[in-house]
Coordinates of C-alpha atoms and ligand atoms in Angstrom, one line a residue:
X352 CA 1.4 27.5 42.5
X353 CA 0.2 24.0 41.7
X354 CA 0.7 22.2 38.9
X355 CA -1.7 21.6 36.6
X356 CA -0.7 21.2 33.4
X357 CA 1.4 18.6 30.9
X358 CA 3.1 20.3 27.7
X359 CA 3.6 18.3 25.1
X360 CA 6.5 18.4 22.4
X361 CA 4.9 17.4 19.1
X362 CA 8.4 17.2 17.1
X363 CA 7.1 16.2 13.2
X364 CA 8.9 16.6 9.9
X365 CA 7.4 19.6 9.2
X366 CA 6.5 21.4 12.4
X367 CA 7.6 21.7 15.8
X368 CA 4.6 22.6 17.8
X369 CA 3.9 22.6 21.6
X370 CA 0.4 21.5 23.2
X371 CA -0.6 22.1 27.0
X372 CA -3.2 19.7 28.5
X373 CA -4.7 20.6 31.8
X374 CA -5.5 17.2 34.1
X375 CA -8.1 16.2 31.8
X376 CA -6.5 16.2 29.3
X377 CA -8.0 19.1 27.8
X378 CA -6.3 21.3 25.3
X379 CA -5.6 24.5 26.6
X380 CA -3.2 25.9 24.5
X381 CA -1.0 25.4 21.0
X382 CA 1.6 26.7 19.2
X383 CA 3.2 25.8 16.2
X384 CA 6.3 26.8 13.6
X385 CA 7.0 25.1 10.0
X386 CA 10.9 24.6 9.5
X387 CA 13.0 24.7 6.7
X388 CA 13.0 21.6 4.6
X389 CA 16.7 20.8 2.8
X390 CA 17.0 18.7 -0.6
X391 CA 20.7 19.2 -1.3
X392 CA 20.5 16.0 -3.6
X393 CA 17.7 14.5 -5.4
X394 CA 16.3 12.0 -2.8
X395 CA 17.8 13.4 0.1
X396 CA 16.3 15.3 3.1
X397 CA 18.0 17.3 5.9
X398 CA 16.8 19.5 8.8
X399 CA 18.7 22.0 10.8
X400 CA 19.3 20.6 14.1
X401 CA 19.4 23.7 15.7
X402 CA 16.7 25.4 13.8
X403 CA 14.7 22.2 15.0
X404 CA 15.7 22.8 18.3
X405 CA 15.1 26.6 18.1
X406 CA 11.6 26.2 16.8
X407 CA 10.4 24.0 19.4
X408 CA 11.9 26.3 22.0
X409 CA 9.5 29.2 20.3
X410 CA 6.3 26.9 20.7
X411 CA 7.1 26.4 24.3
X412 CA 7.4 30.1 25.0
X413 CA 4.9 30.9 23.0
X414 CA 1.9 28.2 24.2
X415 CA 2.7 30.0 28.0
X416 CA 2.1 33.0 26.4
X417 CA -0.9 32.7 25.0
X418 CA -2.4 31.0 27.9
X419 CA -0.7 32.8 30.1
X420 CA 0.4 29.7 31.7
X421 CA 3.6 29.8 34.1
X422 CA 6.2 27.5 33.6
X423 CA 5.9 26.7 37.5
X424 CA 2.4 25.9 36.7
X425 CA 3.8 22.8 34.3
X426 CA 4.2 19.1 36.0
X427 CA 6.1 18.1 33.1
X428 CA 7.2 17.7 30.3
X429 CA 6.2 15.1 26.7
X430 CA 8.2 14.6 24.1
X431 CA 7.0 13.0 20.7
X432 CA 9.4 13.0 17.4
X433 CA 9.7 12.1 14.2
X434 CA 11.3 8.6 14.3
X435 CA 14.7 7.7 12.8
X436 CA 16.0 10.8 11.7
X437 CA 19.2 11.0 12.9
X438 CA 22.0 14.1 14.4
X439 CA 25.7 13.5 15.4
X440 CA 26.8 16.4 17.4
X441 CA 29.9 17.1 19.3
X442 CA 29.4 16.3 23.2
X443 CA 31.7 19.2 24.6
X444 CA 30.1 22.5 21.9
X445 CA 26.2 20.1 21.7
X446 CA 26.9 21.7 18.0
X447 CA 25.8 19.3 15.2
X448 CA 28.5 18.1 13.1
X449 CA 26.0 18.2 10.1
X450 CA 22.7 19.0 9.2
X451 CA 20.0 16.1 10.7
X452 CA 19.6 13.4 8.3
X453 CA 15.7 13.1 7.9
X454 CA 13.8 9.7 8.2
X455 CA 12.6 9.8 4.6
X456 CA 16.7 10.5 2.7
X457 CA 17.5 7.7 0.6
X458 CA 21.0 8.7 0.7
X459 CA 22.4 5.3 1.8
X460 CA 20.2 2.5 -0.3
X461 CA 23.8 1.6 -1.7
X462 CA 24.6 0.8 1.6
X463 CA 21.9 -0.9 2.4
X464 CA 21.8 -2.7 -0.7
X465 CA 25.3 -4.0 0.1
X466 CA 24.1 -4.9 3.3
X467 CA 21.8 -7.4 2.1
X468 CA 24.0 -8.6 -0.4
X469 CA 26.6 -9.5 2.6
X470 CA 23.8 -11.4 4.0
X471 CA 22.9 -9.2 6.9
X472 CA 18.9 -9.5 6.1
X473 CA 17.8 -12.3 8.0
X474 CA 20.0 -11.2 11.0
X475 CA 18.4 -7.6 10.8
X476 CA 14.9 -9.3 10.7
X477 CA 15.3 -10.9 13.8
X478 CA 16.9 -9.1 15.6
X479 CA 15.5 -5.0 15.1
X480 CA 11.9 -6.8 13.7
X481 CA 13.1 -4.3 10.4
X482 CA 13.7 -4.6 7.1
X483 CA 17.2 -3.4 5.9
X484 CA 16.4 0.2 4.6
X485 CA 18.0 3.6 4.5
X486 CA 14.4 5.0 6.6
X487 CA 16.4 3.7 9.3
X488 CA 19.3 5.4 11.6
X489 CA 22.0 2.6 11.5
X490 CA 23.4 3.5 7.8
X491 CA 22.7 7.6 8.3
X492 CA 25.0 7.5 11.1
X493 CA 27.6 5.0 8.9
X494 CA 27.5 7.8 6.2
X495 CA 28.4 10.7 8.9
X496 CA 31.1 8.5 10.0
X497 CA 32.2 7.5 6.6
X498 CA 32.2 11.2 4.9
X499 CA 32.8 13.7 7.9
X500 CA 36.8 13.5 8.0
X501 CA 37.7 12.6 11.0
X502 CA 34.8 11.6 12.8
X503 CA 35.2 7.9 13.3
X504 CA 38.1 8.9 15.6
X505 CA 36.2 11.3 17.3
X506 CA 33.4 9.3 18.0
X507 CA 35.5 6.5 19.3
X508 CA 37.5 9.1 21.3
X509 CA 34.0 9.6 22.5
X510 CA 33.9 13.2 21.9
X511 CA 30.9 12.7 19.3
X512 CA 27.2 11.8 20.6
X513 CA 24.4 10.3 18.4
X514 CA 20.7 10.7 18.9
X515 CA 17.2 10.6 17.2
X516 CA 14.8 13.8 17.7
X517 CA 14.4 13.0 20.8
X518 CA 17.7 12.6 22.7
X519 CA 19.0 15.7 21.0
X520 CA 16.0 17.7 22.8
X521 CA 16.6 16.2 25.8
X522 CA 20.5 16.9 25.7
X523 CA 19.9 20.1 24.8
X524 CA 17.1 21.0 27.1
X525 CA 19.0 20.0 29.9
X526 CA 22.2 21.6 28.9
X527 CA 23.9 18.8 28.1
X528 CA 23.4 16.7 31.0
X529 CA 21.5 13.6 29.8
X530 CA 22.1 11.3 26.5
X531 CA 19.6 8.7 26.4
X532 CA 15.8 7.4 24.3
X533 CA 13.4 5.5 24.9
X534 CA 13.0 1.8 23.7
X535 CA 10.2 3.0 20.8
X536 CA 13.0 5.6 19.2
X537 CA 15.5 3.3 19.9
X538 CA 13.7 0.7 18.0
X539 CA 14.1 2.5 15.0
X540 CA 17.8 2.9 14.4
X541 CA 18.1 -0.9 13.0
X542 CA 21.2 -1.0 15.5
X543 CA 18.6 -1.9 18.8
X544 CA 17.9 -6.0 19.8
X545 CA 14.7 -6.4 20.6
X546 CA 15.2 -9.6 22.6
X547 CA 17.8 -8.1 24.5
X548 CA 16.3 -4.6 24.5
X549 CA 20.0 -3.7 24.3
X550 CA 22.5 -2.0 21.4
X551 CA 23.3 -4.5 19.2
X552 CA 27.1 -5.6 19.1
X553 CA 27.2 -7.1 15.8
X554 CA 25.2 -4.7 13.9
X555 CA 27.4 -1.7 15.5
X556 CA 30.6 -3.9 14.4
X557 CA 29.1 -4.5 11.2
X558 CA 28.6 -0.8 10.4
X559 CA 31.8 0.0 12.5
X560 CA 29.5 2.5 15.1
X561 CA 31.1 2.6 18.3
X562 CA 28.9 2.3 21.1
X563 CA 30.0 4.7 22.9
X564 CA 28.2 6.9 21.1
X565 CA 25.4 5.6 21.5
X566 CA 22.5 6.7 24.3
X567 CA 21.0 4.7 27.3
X568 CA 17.8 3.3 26.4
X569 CA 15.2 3.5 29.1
X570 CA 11.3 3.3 29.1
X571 CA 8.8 6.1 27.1
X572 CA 7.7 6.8 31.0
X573 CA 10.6 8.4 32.7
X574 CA 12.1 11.2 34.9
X575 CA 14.7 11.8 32.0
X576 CA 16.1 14.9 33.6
X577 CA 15.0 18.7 34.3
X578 CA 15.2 22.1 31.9
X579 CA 14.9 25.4 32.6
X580 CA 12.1 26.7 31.7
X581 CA 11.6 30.7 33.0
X582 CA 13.9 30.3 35.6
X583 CA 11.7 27.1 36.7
X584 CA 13.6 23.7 36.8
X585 CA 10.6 21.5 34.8
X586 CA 10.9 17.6 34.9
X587 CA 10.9 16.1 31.0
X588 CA 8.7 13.2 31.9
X589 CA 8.3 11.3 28.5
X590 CA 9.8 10.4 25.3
X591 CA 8.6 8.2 22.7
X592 CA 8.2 8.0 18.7
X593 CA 5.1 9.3 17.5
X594 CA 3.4 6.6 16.0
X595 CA 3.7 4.3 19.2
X596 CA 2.4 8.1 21.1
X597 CA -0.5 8.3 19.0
X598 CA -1.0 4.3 19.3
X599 CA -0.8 4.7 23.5
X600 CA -2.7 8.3 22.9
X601 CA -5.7 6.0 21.2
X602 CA -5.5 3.6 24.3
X603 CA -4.7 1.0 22.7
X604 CA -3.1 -1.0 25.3
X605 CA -4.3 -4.6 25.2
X606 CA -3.3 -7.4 22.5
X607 CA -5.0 -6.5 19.0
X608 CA -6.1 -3.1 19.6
X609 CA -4.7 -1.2 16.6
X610 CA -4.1 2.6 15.3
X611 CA -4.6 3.7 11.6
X612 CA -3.5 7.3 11.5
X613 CA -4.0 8.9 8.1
X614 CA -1.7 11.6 7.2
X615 CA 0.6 12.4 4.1
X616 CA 0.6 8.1 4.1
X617 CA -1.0 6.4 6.8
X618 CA 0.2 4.2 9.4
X619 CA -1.1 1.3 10.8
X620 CA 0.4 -0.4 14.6
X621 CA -1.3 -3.2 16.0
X622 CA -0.5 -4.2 19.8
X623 CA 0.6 -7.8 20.1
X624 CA 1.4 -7.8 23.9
X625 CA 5.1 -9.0 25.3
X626 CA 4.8 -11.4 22.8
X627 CA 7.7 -10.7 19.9
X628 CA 6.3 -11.9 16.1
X629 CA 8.0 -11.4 13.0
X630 CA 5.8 -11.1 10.0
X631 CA 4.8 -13.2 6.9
X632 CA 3.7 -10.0 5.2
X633 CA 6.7 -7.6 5.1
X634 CA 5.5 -6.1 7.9
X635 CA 7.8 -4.7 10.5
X636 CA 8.1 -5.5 14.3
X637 CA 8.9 -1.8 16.6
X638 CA 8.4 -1.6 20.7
X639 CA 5.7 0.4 22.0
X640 CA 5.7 2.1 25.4
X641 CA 4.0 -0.7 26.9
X642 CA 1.9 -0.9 29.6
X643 CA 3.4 -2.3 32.5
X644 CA 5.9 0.7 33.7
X645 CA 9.3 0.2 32.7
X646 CA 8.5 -2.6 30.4
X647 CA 8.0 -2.1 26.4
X648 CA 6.1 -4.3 24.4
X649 CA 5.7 -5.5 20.6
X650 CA 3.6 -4.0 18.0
X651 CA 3.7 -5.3 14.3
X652 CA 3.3 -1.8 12.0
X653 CA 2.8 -1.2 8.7
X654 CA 2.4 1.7 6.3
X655 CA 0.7 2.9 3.0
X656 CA 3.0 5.4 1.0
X657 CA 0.0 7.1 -0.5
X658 CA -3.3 7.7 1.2
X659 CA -3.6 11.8 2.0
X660 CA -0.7 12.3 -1.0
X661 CA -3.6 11.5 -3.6
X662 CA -6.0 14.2 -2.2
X663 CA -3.1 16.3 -2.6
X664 CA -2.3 15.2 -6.0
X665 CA -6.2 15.5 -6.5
X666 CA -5.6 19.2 -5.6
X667 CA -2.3 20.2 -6.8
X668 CA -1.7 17.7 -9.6
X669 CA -5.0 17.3 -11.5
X670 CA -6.7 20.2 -10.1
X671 CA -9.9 18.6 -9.6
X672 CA -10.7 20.0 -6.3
X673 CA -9.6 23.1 -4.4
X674 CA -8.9 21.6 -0.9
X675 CA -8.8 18.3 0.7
X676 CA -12.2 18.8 2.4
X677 CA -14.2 19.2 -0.6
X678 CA -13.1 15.5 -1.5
X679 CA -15.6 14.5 0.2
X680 CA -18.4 16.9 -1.0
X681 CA -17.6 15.0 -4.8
X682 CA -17.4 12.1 -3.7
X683 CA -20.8 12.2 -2.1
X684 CA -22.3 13.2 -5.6
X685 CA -22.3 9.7 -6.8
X686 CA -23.7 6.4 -5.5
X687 CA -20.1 4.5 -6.4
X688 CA -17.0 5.1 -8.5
X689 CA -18.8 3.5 -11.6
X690 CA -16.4 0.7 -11.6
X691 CA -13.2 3.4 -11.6
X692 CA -10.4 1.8 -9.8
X693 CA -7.4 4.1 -8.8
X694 CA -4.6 2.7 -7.4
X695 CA -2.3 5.4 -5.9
X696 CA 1.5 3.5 -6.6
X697 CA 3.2 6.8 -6.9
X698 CA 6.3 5.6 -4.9
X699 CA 5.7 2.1 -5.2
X700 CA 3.6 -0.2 -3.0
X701 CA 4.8 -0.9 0.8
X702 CA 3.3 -3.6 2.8
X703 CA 1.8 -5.9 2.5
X704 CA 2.4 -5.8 -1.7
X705 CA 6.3 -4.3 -1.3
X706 CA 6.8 -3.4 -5.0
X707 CA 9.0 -0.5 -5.0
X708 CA 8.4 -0.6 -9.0
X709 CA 5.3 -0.5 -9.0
X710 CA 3.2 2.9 -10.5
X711 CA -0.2 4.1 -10.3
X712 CA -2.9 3.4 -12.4
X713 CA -6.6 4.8 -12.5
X714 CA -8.8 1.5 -14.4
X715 CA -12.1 0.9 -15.2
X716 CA -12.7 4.7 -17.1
X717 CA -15.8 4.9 -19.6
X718 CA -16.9 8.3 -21.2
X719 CA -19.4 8.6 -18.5
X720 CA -16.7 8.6 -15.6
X721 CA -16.7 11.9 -14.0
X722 CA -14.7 14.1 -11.5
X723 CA -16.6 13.0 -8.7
X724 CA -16.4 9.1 -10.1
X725 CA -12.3 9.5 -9.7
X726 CA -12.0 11.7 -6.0
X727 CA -14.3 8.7 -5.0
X728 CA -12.0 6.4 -6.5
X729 CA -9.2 8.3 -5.0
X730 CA -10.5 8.3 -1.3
X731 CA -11.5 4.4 -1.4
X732 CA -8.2 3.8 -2.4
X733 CA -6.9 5.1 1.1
X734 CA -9.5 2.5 2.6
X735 CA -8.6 -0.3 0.4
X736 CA -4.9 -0.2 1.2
X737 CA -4.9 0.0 4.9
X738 CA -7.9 -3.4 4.9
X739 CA -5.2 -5.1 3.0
X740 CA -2.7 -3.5 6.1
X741 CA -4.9 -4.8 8.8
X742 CA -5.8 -8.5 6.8
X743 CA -1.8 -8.6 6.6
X744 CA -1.7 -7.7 10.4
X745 CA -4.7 -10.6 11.0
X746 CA -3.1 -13.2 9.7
X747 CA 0.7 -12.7 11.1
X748 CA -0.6 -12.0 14.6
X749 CA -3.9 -14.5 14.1
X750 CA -5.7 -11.8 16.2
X751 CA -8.8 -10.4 15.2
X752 CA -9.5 -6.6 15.0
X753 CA -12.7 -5.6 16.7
X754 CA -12.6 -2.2 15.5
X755 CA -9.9 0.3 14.4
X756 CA -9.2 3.8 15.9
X757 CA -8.3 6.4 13.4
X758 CA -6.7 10.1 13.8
X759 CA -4.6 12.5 11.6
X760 CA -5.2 15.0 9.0
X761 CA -7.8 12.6 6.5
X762 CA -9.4 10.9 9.4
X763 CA -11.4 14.3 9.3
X764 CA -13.4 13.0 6.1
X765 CA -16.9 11.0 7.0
X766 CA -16.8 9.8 3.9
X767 CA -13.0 7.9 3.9
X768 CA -14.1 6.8 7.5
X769 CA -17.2 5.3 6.7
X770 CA -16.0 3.6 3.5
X771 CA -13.1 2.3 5.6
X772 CA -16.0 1.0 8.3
X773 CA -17.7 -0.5 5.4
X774 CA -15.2 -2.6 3.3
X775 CA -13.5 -3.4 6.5
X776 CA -16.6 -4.9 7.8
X777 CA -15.2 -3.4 11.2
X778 CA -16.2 -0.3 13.4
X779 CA -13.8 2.7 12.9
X780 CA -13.6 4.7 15.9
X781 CA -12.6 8.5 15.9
X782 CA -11.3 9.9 19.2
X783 CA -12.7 13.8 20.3
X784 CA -9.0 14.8 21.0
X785 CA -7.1 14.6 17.0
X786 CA -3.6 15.3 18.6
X787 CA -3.3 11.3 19.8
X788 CA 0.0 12.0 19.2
X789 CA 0.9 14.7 21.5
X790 CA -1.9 13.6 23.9
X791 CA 0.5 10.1 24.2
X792 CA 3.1 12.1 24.9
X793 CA 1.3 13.6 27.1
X794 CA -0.3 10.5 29.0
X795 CA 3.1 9.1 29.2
X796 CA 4.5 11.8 31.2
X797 CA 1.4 12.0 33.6
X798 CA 1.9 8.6 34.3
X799 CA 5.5 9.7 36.0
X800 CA 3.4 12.5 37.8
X801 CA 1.2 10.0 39.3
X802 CA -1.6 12.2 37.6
X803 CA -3.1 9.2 36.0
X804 CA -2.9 5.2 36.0
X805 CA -3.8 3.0 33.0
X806 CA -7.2 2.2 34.2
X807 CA -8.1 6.3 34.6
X808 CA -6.3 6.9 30.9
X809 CA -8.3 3.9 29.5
X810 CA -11.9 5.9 31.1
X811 CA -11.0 9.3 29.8
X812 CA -10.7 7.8 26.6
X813 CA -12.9 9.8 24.7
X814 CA -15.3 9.3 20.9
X815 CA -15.9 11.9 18.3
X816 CA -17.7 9.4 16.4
X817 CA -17.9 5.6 15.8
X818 CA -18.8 4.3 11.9
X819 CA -20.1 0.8 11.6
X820 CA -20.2 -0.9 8.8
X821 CA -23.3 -1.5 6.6
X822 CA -22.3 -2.2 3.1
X823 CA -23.9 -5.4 2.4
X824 CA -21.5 -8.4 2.0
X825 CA -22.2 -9.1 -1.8
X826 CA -21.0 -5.7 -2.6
X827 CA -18.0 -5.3 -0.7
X828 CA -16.6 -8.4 -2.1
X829 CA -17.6 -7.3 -5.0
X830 CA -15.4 -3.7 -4.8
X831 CA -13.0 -5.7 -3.1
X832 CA -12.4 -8.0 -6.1
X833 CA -12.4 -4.7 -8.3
X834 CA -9.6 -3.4 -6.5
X835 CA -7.6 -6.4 -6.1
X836 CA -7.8 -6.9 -10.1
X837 CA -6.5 -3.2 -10.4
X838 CA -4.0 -3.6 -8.3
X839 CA -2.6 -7.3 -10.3
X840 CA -2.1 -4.9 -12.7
X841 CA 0.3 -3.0 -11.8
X842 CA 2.5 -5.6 -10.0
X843 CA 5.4 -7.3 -10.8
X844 CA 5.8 -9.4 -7.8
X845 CA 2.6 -11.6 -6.3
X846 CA 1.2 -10.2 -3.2
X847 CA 1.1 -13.3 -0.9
Ligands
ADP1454 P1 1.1 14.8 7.9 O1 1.3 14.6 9.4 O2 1.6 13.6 7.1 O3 1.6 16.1 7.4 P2 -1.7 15.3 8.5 O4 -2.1 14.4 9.6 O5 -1.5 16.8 8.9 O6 -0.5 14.7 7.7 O7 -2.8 15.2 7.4 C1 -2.6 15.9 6.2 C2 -3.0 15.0 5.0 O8 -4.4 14.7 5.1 C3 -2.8 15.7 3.7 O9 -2.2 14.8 2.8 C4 -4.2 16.0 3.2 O10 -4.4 15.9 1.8 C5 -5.1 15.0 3.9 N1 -6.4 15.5 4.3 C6 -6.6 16.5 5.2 N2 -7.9 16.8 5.4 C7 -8.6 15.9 4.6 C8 -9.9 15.6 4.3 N3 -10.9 16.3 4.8 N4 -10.2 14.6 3.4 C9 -9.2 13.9 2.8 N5 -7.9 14.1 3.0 C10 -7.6 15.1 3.9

């Protein structure tokens, strides 16, 4: 039988899911399972390798199912993960030595913090394009090597393997045959040069990692091996972190074409071509998939900690709305927020601000301020931090955006999207297809098929909507001086 379809691993924080697009990169079919979340210790997260693994097993089988797909019907295989998380797992067994240690454990600040007081920072910097923090792999696999007895000698022995979502899949879904990632993941450890797109030797010495540990690197696009899939040997054709899949997913292949996807926070990746920058504005330098095959490229990225966490805390908190969809029904009822400012610091402020003491605040109040004045105020503020994102993103790259292409869960709200339009002064563009993400990994893999080419990807690109702006200018400087004074408030350290 032919094949005719792409199935995409969608491997997120919460959920493993599994998506089949046929050649037009239509969704056919989707599956998903929520997996156990583990806080052993305030400010630490784990996942279950194996239930991680398990769950995206179920998806697979279960999206052929339901669309009564065969597995000899599939081309290939897309993987897309959750970045940095990190698993050590024994190369003979392929069991886990511990549970995975999940992008967002603080765990080893201490580390980190001694790191930069060694004087490691600048080196980091300009070297990974990061910013020394335990988000990254590099310290989570120090602490597994520091507090598992015996595994520093077992890893040098070679007998331990470490990966990010993705090369654990992939070793496990070809039975232990291939250990490797993809520059993107790999650009996330804080242990990855991005000049020499190689491991780097002094970070692993400074962290005492032996390399042989480590996987090969090799492009997003790439016959990484075969699994067996119903008896059916099916080629896994793409791997790559899923904020560079949803940023190739958007198309946005040529210099200055930028991604906000908006989501628990949201995150913002703007393509800057072979060219590597670092930024003036805390902002950090990754590798995207790149569009010349075999050859990554630079994207500068940034990220706000709180944009679809406030609708939540609009819900759950304050209980001033039901779900996150009637947001937008309230704020609708008023012509503005009546001068109420709400600036959404729950966890501090990341780029371009970086105070991580930093707490909310909601100014400007009067008697005659009103729940729809506040979820108005709480939905700009989503806009308002990701302008100050992309201005960050201007000026470090001196590129101009044209226009900005949105996706995840709050991208679904008119409202958010034409505010963002508005006070951006810049189109916002909303794709048909939401899963960017998947559909990236997706893309990626038909590019190995020789389904697609960049030029075909870059036609099929298709528009839900497009919001231009049309505040007037008086205004929007206006609001944009309003939130600016808010947020002075609240900071200790000057936002340059
Ligand atoms: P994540 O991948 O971080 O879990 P999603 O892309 O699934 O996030 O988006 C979910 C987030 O988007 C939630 O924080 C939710 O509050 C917010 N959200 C979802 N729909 C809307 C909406 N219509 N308006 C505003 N926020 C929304």
């Amino acid at each position: 039988m032919e094949p005719s379809y792409i199935l995409a691993l969608d491997q997120g924080t919460t959920t493993s899911r599994a998506i089949l697009f046929d050649r037009n990169q239509h969704i056919v079919s989707m599956a998903q399972k929520e997996y156990e979340q583990f806080y052993p210790q305030a400010g630490w997260v784990e996942h279950d390798a194996e239930e991680i693994l398990d769950s995206q097993r179920e998806v697979m089988k279960r999206v052929l199912r339901d669309s009564g797909v065969f597995a000899g019907q599939i081309a290939a295989i897309g993987i897309t993960n959750q970045r940095e998380t990190t698993i050590v797992w024994d190369r003979k067994t392929g069991r886990p030595i511990y549970n995975a240690i999940v992008w967002q454990c603080r765990r080893t600040a201490p580390q980190c913090e001694q790191m930069v007081a060694d004087g490691c920072e600048q080196y980091i910097r300009e070297n990974t394009g990061l910013r020394i923090d335990a988000y990254f792999s590099a310290t989570k696999v120090k602490w597994l090597l520091d507090h598992l007895p015996g595994a520093r000698e077992r890893a040098k022995r070679g007998e331990l393997l470490f990966g990010t979502v993705d090369t654990w899949l992939i070793w496990r879904l070809t039975g232990g045959r291939v250990h490797a990632t993809d520059y993107t993941n790999a650009s996330r450890t804080m242990m990855f040069n991005l000049h020499s797109l190689d491991w780097d030797e002094n970070i692993l010495y400074e962290l005492d990692i032996p390399r042989c540990m480590l996987p090969e690197v090799v492009p997003s696009s790439h016959l990484f091996g075969t699994t067996n899939l119903e008896g059916v040997d099916v080629p896994i054709a793409s791997a790559v972190g899923d904020q560079q899949a949803a940023l190739f997913g958007q198309t946005c292949f040529r210099k200055g074409d930028c991604k906000n996807t908006y989501g628990t926070g949201c995150f913002l990746l703007m393509n800057m071509g072979p060219e590597f920058r670092l930024s003036r504005h805390g902002l950090l330098t990754t590798l995207t998939a790149g569009t010349v095959p075999g050859r990554p490229e630079y994207a500068m990225e940034g990220s706000v900690f709180s944009a679809g966490a406030v609708i939540q805390w609009l819900r759950d908190g304050l209980g001033l709305i039901s779900n996150a969809e009637e947001s937008e029904f309230f704020a609708r009822q008023v012509e503005d927020t009546g001068g109420v400012v709400m600036v959404p610091a729950f966890t501090g402020l990341g780029a371009p601000y970086w105070d991580m003491y930093a707490r909310g605040t909601i100014c400007g109040l009067t008697r005659g301020s009103g729940r729809s004045h506040i979820v108005r105020a709480a939905l700009e503020s989503i806009g308002y931090q990701s302008m100050d994102l992309v201005e960050a993103m201007e000026a470090d790259t001196d590129l101009a955006l044209s226009s900005l292409r949105v996706d995840g869960g709050a991208s679904a709200n008119d409202f958010l999207m034409q505010f963002q339009a508005d006070i951006l002064g810049r189109k916002v563009i909303r794709p048909l297809i939401h899963e960017t993400t998947a559909l990236g990994a997706a893309c990626l893999a038909g590019l190995v098929c020789g389904w697609w080419n960049m030029d075909e990807l870059l036609r099929k690109r298709t528009t839900d909507q497009e919001f231009d702006p049309s505040m007037d200018t008086s205004r929007r400087q206006r609001l944009i001086d309003q939130w600016h004074a808010a947020l002075s408030q609240i900071l200790h350290i000057g936002c340059d």
